[in-house]
PDB file of C-alpha atoms in Angstrom:
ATOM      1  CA  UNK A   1      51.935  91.730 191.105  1.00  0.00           C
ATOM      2  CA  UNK A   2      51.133  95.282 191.059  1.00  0.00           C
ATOM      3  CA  UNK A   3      51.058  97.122 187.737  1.00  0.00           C
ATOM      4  CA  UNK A   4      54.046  99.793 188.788  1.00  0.00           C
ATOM      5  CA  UNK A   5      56.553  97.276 189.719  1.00  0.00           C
ATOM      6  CA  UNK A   6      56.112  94.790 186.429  1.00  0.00           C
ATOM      7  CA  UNK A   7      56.385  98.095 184.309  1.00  0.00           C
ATOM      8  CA  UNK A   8      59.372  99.088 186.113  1.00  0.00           C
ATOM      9  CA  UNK A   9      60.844  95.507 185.770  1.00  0.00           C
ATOM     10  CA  UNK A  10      59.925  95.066 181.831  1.00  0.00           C
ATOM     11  CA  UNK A  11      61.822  99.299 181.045  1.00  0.00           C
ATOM     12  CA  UNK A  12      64.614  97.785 182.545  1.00  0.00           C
ATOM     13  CA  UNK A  13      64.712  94.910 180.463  1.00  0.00           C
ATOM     14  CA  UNK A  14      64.344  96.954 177.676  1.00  0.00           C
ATOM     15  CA  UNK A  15      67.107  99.258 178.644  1.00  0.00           C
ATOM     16  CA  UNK A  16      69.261  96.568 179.369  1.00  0.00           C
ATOM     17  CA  UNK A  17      68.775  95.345 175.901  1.00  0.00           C
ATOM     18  CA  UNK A  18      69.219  98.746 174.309  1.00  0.00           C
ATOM     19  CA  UNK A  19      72.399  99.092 176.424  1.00  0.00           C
ATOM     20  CA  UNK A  20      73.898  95.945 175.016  1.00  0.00           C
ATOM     21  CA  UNK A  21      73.234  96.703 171.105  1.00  0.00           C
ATOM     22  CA  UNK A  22      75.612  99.777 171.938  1.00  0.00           C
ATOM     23  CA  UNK A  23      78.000  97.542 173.828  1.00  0.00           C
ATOM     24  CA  UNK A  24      78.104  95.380 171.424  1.00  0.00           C
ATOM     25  CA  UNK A  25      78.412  97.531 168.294  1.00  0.00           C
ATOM     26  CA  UNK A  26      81.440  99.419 170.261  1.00  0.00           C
ATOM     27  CA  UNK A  27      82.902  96.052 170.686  1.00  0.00           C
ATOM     28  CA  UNK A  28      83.418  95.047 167.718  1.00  0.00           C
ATOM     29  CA  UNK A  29      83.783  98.011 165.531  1.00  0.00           C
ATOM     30  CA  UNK A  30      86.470  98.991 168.377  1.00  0.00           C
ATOM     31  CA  UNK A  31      84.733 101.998 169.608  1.00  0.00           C
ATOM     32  CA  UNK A  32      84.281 103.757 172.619  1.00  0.00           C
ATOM     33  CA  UNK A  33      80.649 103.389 173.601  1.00  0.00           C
ATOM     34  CA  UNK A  34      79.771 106.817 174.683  1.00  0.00           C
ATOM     35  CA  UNK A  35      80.806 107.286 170.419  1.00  0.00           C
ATOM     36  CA  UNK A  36      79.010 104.717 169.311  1.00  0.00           C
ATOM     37  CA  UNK A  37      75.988 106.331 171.830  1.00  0.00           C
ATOM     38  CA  UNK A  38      75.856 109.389 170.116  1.00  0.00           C
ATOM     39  CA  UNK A  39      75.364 107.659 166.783  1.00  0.00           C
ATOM     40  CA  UNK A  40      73.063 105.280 168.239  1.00  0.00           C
ATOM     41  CA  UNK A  41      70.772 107.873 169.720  1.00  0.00           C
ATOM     42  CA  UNK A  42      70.480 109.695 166.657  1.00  0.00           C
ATOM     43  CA  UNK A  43      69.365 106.647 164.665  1.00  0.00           C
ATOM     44  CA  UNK A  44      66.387 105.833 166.992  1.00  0.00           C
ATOM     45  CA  UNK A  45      62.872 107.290 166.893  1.00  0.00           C
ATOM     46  CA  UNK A  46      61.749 110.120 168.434  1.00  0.00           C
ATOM     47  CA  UNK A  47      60.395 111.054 171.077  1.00  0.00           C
ATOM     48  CA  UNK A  48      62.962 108.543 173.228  1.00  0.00           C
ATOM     49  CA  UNK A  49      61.436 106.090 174.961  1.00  0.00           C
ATOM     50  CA  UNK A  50      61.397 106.374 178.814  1.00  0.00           C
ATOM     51  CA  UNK A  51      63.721 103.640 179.562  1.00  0.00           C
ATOM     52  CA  UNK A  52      66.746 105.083 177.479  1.00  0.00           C
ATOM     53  CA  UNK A  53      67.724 106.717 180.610  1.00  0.00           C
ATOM     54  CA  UNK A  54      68.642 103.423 182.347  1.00  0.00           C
ATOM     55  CA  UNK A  55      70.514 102.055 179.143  1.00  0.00           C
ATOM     56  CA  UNK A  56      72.616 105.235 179.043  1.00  0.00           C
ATOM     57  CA  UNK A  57      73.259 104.756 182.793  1.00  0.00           C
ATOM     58  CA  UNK A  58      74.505 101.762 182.150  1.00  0.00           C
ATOM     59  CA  UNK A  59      76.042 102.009 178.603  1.00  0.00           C
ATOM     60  CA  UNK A  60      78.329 105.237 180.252  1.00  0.00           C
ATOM     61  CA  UNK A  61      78.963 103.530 183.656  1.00  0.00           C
ATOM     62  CA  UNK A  62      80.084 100.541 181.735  1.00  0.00           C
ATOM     63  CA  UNK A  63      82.572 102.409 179.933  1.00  0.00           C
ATOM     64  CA  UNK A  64      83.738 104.694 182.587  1.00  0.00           C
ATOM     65  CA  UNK A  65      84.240 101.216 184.711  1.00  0.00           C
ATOM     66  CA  UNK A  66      85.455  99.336 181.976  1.00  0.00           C
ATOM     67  CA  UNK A  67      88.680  98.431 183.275  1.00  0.00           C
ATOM     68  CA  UNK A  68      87.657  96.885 186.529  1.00  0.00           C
ATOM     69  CA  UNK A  69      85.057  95.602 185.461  1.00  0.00           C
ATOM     70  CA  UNK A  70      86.946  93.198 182.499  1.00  0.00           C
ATOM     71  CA  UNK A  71      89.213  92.742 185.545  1.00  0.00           C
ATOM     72  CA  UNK A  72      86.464  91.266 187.252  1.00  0.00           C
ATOM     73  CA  UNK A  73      85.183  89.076 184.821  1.00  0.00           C
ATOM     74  CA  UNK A  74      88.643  88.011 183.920  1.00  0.00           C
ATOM     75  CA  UNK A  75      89.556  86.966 187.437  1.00  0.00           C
ATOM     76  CA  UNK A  76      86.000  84.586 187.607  1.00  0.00           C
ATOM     77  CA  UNK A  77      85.789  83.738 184.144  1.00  0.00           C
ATOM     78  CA  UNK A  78      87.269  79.857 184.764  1.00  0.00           C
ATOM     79  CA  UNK A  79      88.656  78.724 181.757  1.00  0.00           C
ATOM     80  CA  UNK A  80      87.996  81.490 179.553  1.00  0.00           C
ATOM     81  CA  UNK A  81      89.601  84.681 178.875  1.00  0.00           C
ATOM     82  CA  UNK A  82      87.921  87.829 177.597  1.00  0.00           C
ATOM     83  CA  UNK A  83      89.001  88.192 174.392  1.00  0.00           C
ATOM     84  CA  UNK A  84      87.166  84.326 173.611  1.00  0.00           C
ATOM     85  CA  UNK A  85      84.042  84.808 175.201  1.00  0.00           C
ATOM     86  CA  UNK A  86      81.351  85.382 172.777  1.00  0.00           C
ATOM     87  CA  UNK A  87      80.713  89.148 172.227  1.00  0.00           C
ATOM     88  CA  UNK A  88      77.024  89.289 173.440  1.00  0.00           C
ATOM     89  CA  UNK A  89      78.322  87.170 176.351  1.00  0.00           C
ATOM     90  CA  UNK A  90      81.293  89.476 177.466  1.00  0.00           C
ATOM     91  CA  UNK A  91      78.463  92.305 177.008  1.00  0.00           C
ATOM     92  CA  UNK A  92      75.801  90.790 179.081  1.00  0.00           C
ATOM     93  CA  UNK A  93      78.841  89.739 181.568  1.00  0.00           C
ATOM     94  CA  UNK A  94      79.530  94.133 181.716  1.00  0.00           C
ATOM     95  CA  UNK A  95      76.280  95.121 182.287  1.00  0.00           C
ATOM     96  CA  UNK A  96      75.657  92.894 184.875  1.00  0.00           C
ATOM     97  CA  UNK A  97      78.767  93.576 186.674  1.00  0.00           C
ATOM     98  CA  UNK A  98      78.194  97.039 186.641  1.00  0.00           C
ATOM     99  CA  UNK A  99      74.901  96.795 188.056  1.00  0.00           C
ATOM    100  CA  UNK A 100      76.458  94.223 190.832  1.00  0.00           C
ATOM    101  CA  UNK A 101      79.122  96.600 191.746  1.00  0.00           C
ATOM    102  CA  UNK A 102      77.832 100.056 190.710  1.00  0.00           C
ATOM    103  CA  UNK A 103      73.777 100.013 191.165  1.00  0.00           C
ATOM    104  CA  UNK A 104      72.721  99.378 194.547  1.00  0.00           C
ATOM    105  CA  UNK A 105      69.555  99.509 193.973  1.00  0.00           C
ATOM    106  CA  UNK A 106      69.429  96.299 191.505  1.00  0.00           C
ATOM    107  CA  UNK A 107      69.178  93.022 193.391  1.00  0.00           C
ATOM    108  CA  UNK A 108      72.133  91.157 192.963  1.00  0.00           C
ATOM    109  CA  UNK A 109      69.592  88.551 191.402  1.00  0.00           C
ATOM    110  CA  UNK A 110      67.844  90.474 189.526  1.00  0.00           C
ATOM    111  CA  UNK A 111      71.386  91.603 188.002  1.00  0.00           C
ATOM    112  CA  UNK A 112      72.390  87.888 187.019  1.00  0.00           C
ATOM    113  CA  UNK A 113      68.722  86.348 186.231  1.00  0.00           C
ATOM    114  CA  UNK A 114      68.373  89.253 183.650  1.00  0.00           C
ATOM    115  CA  UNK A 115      71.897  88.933 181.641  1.00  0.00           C
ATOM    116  CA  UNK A 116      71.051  85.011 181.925  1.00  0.00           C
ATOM    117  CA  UNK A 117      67.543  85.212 180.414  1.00  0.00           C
ATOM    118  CA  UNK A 118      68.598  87.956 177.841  1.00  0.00           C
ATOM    119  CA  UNK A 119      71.880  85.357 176.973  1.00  0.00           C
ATOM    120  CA  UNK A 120      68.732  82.750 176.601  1.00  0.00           C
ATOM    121  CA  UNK A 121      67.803  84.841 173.777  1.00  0.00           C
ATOM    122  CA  UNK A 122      70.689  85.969 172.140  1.00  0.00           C
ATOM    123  CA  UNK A 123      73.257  83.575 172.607  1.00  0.00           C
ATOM    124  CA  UNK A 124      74.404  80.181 172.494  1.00  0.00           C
ATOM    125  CA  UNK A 125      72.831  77.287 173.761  1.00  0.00           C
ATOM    126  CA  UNK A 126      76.085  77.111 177.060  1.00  0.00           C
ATOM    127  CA  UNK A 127      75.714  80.556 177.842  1.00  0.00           C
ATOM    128  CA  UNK A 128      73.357  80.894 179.975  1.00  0.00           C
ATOM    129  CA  UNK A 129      74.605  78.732 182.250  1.00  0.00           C
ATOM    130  CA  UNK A 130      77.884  79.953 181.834  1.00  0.00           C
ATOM    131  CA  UNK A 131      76.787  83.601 183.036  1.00  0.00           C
ATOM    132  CA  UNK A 132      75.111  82.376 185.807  1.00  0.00           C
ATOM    133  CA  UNK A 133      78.014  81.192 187.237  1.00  0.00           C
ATOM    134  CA  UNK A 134      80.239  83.547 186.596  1.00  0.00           C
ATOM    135  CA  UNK A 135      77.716  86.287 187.586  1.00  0.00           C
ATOM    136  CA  UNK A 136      76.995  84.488 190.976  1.00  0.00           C
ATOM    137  CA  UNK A 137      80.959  84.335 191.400  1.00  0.00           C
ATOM    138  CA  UNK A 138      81.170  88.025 191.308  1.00  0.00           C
ATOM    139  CA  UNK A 139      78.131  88.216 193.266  1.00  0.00           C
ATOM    140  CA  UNK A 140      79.782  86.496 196.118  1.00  0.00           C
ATOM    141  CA  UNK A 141      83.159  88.566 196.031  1.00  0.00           C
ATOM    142  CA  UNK A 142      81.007  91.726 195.878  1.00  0.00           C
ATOM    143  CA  UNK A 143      79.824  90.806 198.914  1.00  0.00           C
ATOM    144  CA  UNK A 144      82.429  90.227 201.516  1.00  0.00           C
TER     145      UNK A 144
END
């Protein structure tokens, strides 16, 4: 694999990541994420790394999209309403969803195999597979 792609591939990752601490700590303090943003960027070293462009791509378009996007997940989450998913789950489940419906340029794939190896990490033991599903439902309608 060439060097440019792989680096590519491993910034997004990391801006992925950064964009769900923020997701996540607007969750549950209850905050909208562009706030919690702000205070986020000021508490990370300088100079920024390169990827926090992505993550703020995403951490703003999930916010500005929030409402359709929960609608989405809502509507293919079988069995399980928002509010009880787990909060890194319902965070993974928004940034993938945005990049499914609002990023073009991200593989559809790509989109679900990265919130399902990140929930791998920082979830529980179910949801993984429980992403991928619900991800590759999405996927589908997004689609047609």
């Amino acid at each position: 694999m060439a060097e440019g792609p792989k680096k590519e591939r491993l910034a997004r990752r990391k801006a992925r990541k950064r964009a769900l601490d923020v997701l996540f700590e607007a969750d549950l303090r209850d905050l909208p994420p562009p706030e919690v943003l702000v205070s986020y960027l000021g508490r990370i070293a300088k100079p920024h790394p390169e990827h926090l462009a992505y993550a703020i791509t995403l951490i703003e378009g999930v916010a500005s999209n929030l409402n359709r996007i929960d609608e989405l997940i809502a509507s293919y989450a079988e069995g399980w309403t928002i509010d009880r998913m787990p909060v890194v789950d319902r965070n993974l489940a928004r940034i993938a969803v945005y990049e499914l419906i609002y990023e073009p340029e991200v593989d559809d794939p790509v989109a679900i195999t990265e919130a399902v190896e990140l929930a791998k990490e920082m979830s529980t033991d179910d949801s993984p597979r429980f992403l991928n599903g619900l991800l590759d439902r999405i996927a589908a309608f997004a689609t047609r």
